[in-house]
Amino acid sequence: MTGLGTADPAGHGAGRVSGLTVLYDAGCPVCRAARRWLTDRAQLVPLEFVPAGSAEARRRFPGLDHAATLRDLTVIADTGDVYISDSAWLACLWALADHRALAERLSSPRLLPAARRFIAAAAAVRARTRTADYGDVCDDRCL
């Protein structure tokens, strides 16, 4: 597995990656909102969304710890590079036409600590809003 600073999505050899698969928590309102937001943006690198822990995710990526993909956003590049947590969020931004420069700035040593704090805050919101039966009682209009 690689981190954002050692491979493309916000590295300097951009161009190798031609597609990213995002394993997102389909039971989480924050993750579903982020998926909708990402889907609605112009993408320089196509983002494909697969529910984390799903049969499809297990079939496509048998070597991953699928329980861990439910705890942290996971992005897999078509090159095989795997991005987890803050690196995964930055990889998603890097794929977007209007946000690539921001992802590259946030991945710099100077700004990465602030980006990590922001992502940790979003994860804390996620932890407080996700419940096992969320999908049974909410149709996402409550976000």
PDB file of C-alpha atoms in Angstrom:
ATOM      1  CA  MET A   1       0.000   0.000   0.000  1.00  0.00           C
ATOM      2  CA  THR A   2       1.199   3.453  -0.734  1.00  0.00           C
ATOM      3  CA  GLY A   3       0.555   6.862   0.690  1.00  0.00           C
ATOM      4  CA  LEU A   4      -0.314   9.955  -1.213  1.00  0.00           C
ATOM      5  CA  GLY A   5       3.186  11.348  -1.160  1.00  0.00           C
ATOM      6  CA  THR A   6       4.768   8.313  -2.832  1.00  0.00           C
ATOM      7  CA  ALA A   7       2.525   7.714  -5.840  1.00  0.00           C
ATOM      8  CA  ASP A   8       0.024   9.458  -8.070  1.00  0.00           C
ATOM      9  CA  PRO A   9      -2.862  10.924  -7.088  1.00  0.00           C
ATOM     10  CA  ALA A  10      -1.154  14.013  -5.805  1.00  0.00           C
ATOM     11  CA  GLY A  11       2.313  12.967  -6.813  1.00  0.00           C
ATOM     12  CA  HIS A  12       4.335  14.401  -9.623  1.00  0.00           C
ATOM     13  CA  GLY A  13       4.056  11.477 -12.033  1.00  0.00           C
ATOM     14  CA  ALA A  14       0.352  12.113 -12.602  1.00  0.00           C
ATOM     15  CA  GLY A  15      -0.850  10.478 -15.730  1.00  0.00           C
ATOM     16  CA  ARG A  16      -0.272   6.868 -14.740  1.00  0.00           C
ATOM     17  CA  VAL A  17      -3.582   6.646 -12.907  1.00  0.00           C
ATOM     18  CA  SER A  18      -6.550   6.454 -15.247  1.00  0.00           C
ATOM     19  CA  GLY A  19      -9.235   5.341 -12.805  1.00  0.00           C
ATOM     20  CA  LEU A  20      -9.966   5.193  -9.081  1.00  0.00           C
ATOM     21  CA  THR A  21     -12.342   2.893  -7.225  1.00  0.00           C
ATOM     22  CA  VAL A  22     -13.729   4.413  -4.046  1.00  0.00           C
ATOM     23  CA  LEU A  23     -14.836   1.973  -1.337  1.00  0.00           C
ATOM     24  CA  TYR A  24     -17.285   4.003   0.712  1.00  0.00           C
ATOM     25  CA  ASP A  25     -19.547   3.154   3.650  1.00  0.00           C
ATOM     26  CA  ALA A  26     -23.010   2.940   2.075  1.00  0.00           C
ATOM     27  CA  GLY A  27     -24.549   2.932   5.566  1.00  0.00           C
ATOM     28  CA  CYS A  28     -23.097   6.318   6.480  1.00  0.00           C
ATOM     29  CA  PRO A  29     -24.934   9.561   5.672  1.00  0.00           C
ATOM     30  CA  VAL A  30     -21.681  11.543   5.482  1.00  0.00           C
ATOM     31  CA  CYS A  31     -20.175   9.016   3.050  1.00  0.00           C
ATOM     32  CA  ARG A  32     -23.284   8.985   0.879  1.00  0.00           C
ATOM     33  CA  ALA A  33     -23.333  12.786   0.778  1.00  0.00           C
ATOM     34  CA  ALA A  34     -19.638  12.836  -0.156  1.00  0.00           C
ATOM     35  CA  ARG A  35     -20.302  10.294  -2.903  1.00  0.00           C
ATOM     36  CA  ARG A  36     -23.079  12.463  -4.349  1.00  0.00           C
ATOM     37  CA  TRP A  37     -20.856  15.540  -4.172  1.00  0.00           C
ATOM     38  CA  LEU A  38     -17.964  13.769  -5.914  1.00  0.00           C
ATOM     39  CA  THR A  39     -20.250  12.274  -8.560  1.00  0.00           C
ATOM     40  CA  ASP A  40     -21.658  15.702  -9.410  1.00  0.00           C
ATOM     41  CA  ARG A  41     -18.215  17.195 -10.125  1.00  0.00           C
ATOM     42  CA  ALA A  42     -16.224  17.107 -13.367  1.00  0.00           C
ATOM     43  CA  GLN A  43     -13.679  14.315 -13.071  1.00  0.00           C
ATOM     44  CA  LEU A  44     -10.241  14.276 -14.668  1.00  0.00           C
ATOM     45  CA  VAL A  45      -9.854  10.702 -13.476  1.00  0.00           C
ATOM     46  CA  PRO A  46     -13.044   8.622 -13.351  1.00  0.00           C
ATOM     47  CA  LEU A  47     -14.243   7.687  -9.881  1.00  0.00           C
ATOM     48  CA  GLU A  48     -16.135   4.430  -9.497  1.00  0.00           C
ATOM     49  CA  PHE A  49     -17.989   3.866  -6.226  1.00  0.00           C
ATOM     50  CA  VAL A  50     -18.377   0.444  -4.629  1.00  0.00           C
ATOM     51  CA  PRO A  51     -19.881  -0.103  -1.177  1.00  0.00           C
ATOM     52  CA  ALA A  52     -17.158  -1.061   1.295  1.00  0.00           C
ATOM     53  CA  GLY A  53     -17.475  -4.595   2.636  1.00  0.00           C
ATOM     54  CA  SER A  54     -19.858  -5.584  -0.167  1.00  0.00           C
ATOM     55  CA  ALA A  55     -19.651  -8.826  -2.105  1.00  0.00           C
ATOM     56  CA  GLU A  56     -18.456  -6.829  -5.125  1.00  0.00           C
ATOM     57  CA  ALA A  57     -15.680  -5.174  -3.113  1.00  0.00           C
ATOM     58  CA  ARG A  58     -14.568  -8.541  -1.733  1.00  0.00           C
ATOM     59  CA  ARG A  59     -14.594 -10.112  -5.194  1.00  0.00           C
ATOM     60  CA  ARG A  60     -12.678  -7.254  -6.851  1.00  0.00           C
ATOM     61  CA  PHE A  61     -10.164  -6.682  -4.052  1.00  0.00           C
ATOM     62  CA  PRO A  62      -9.670  -9.994  -2.225  1.00  0.00           C
ATOM     63  CA  GLY A  63      -6.404  -8.887  -0.598  1.00  0.00           C
ATOM     64  CA  LEU A  64      -7.908  -5.959   1.309  1.00  0.00           C
ATOM     65  CA  ASP A  65      -8.940  -5.963   4.950  1.00  0.00           C
ATOM     66  CA  HIS A  66     -12.627  -5.332   4.241  1.00  0.00           C
ATOM     67  CA  ALA A  67     -13.498  -4.644   7.872  1.00  0.00           C
ATOM     68  CA  ALA A  68     -10.935  -1.822   7.771  1.00  0.00           C
ATOM     69  CA  THR A  69     -12.497  -0.394   4.593  1.00  0.00           C
ATOM     70  CA  LEU A  70     -15.674   0.168   6.599  1.00  0.00           C
ATOM     71  CA  ARG A  71     -13.713   2.195   9.181  1.00  0.00           C
ATOM     72  CA  ASP A  72     -11.682   4.340   6.774  1.00  0.00           C
ATOM     73  CA  LEU A  73     -12.357   5.540   3.265  1.00  0.00           C
ATOM     74  CA  THR A  74     -10.308   3.422   0.876  1.00  0.00           C
ATOM     75  CA  VAL A  75      -9.433   4.252  -2.727  1.00  0.00           C
ATOM     76  CA  ILE A  76      -7.782   1.823  -5.129  1.00  0.00           C
ATOM     77  CA  ALA A  77      -6.074   3.139  -8.252  1.00  0.00           C
ATOM     78  CA  ASP A  78      -6.106   1.098 -11.434  1.00  0.00           C
ATOM     79  CA  THR A  79      -2.338   0.829 -10.910  1.00  0.00           C
ATOM     80  CA  GLY A  80      -2.968  -1.176  -7.720  1.00  0.00           C
ATOM     81  CA  ASP A  81      -1.958   1.638  -5.362  1.00  0.00           C
ATOM     82  CA  VAL A  82      -4.184   1.800  -2.285  1.00  0.00           C
ATOM     83  CA  TYR A  83      -4.990   5.029  -0.444  1.00  0.00           C
ATOM     84  CA  ILE A  84      -6.524   5.006   3.019  1.00  0.00           C
ATOM     85  CA  SER A  85      -8.098   7.705   5.177  1.00  0.00           C
ATOM     86  CA  ASP A  86      -6.657  11.174   4.502  1.00  0.00           C
ATOM     87  CA  SER A  87      -4.738   9.933   1.467  1.00  0.00           C
ATOM     88  CA  ALA A  88      -7.989   8.502   0.081  1.00  0.00           C
ATOM     89  CA  TRP A  89      -9.831  11.792   0.543  1.00  0.00           C
ATOM     90  CA  LEU A  90      -7.002  13.668  -1.172  1.00  0.00           C
ATOM     91  CA  ALA A  91      -6.994  11.117  -4.015  1.00  0.00           C
ATOM     92  CA  CYS A  92     -10.709  11.812  -4.554  1.00  0.00           C
ATOM     93  CA  LEU A  93     -10.076  15.581  -4.678  1.00  0.00           C
ATOM     94  CA  TRP A  94      -7.122  15.001  -6.997  1.00  0.00           C
ATOM     95  CA  ALA A  95      -9.436  13.245  -9.452  1.00  0.00           C
ATOM     96  CA  LEU A  96     -11.684  16.312  -9.768  1.00  0.00           C
ATOM     97  CA  ALA A  97     -11.129  18.956 -12.429  1.00  0.00           C
ATOM     98  CA  ASP A  98     -11.743  21.894 -10.098  1.00  0.00           C
ATOM     99  CA  HIS A  99      -9.973  20.472  -7.042  1.00  0.00           C
ATOM    100  CA  ARG A 100      -6.734  18.868  -8.247  1.00  0.00           C
ATOM    101  CA  ALA A 101      -4.622  21.903  -7.365  1.00  0.00           C
ATOM    102  CA  LEU A 102      -6.194  22.003  -3.897  1.00  0.00           C
ATOM    103  CA  ALA A 103      -5.404  18.306  -3.360  1.00  0.00           C
ATOM    104  CA  GLU A 104      -1.804  18.900  -4.385  1.00  0.00           C
ATOM    105  CA  ARG A 105      -1.504  21.879  -2.009  1.00  0.00           C
ATOM    106  CA  LEU A 106      -3.124  19.975   0.876  1.00  0.00           C
ATOM    107  CA  SER A 107      -0.757  17.031   0.367  1.00  0.00           C
ATOM    108  CA  SER A 108       2.283  19.259   0.901  1.00  0.00           C
ATOM    109  CA  PRO A 109       4.177  18.719   4.159  1.00  0.00           C
ATOM    110  CA  ARG A 110       3.133  22.178   5.367  1.00  0.00           C
ATOM    111  CA  LEU A 111      -0.628  21.737   4.863  1.00  0.00           C
ATOM    112  CA  LEU A 112      -1.066  17.993   5.330  1.00  0.00           C
ATOM    113  CA  PRO A 113      -1.415  18.264   9.138  1.00  0.00           C
ATOM    114  CA  ALA A 114      -4.329  20.707   8.723  1.00  0.00           C
ATOM    115  CA  ALA A 115      -5.929  18.477   6.089  1.00  0.00           C
ATOM    116  CA  ARG A 116      -5.621  15.508   8.441  1.00  0.00           C
ATOM    117  CA  ARG A 117      -7.326  17.454  11.248  1.00  0.00           C
ATOM    118  CA  PHE A 118     -10.190  18.410   8.929  1.00  0.00           C
ATOM    119  CA  ILE A 119     -10.600  14.808   7.748  1.00  0.00           C
ATOM    120  CA  ALA A 120     -10.478  13.579  11.359  1.00  0.00           C
ATOM    121  CA  ALA A 121     -13.266  16.028  12.230  1.00  0.00           C
ATOM    122  CA  ALA A 122     -15.369  14.693   9.337  1.00  0.00           C
ATOM    123  CA  ALA A 123     -14.699  11.150  10.554  1.00  0.00           C
ATOM    124  CA  ALA A 124     -15.901  12.125  14.030  1.00  0.00           C
ATOM    125  CA  VAL A 125     -19.151  13.458  12.560  1.00  0.00           C
ATOM    126  CA  ARG A 126     -19.466  10.226  10.607  1.00  0.00           C
ATOM    127  CA  ALA A 127     -19.037   8.161  13.754  1.00  0.00           C
ATOM    128  CA  ARG A 128     -21.747  10.139  15.539  1.00  0.00           C
ATOM    129  CA  THR A 129     -24.271  10.011  12.689  1.00  0.00           C
ATOM    130  CA  ARG A 130     -23.911   6.416  11.542  1.00  0.00           C
ATOM    131  CA  THR A 131     -26.185   3.813  13.074  1.00  0.00           C
ATOM    132  CA  ALA A 132     -26.715   0.201  12.086  1.00  0.00           C
ATOM    133  CA  ASP A 133     -30.298   0.842  11.000  1.00  0.00           C
ATOM    134  CA  TYR A 134     -29.735   4.266   9.393  1.00  0.00           C
ATOM    135  CA  GLY A 135     -30.730   3.140   5.900  1.00  0.00           C
ATOM    136  CA  ASP A 136     -33.992   1.709   7.238  1.00  0.00           C
ATOM    137  CA  VAL A 137     -35.238   4.997   8.642  1.00  0.00           C
ATOM    138  CA  CYS A 138     -33.781   7.742   6.456  1.00  0.00           C
ATOM    139  CA  ASP A 139     -33.836   8.324   2.732  1.00  0.00           C
ATOM    140  CA  ASP A 140     -30.923  10.797   2.769  1.00  0.00           C
ATOM    141  CA  ARG A 141     -33.211  13.850   2.689  1.00  0.00           C
ATOM    142  CA  CYS A 142     -32.371  14.391   6.357  1.00  0.00           C
ATOM    143  CA  LEU A 143     -28.805  15.445   5.534  1.00  0.00           C
TER     144      LEU A 143
END
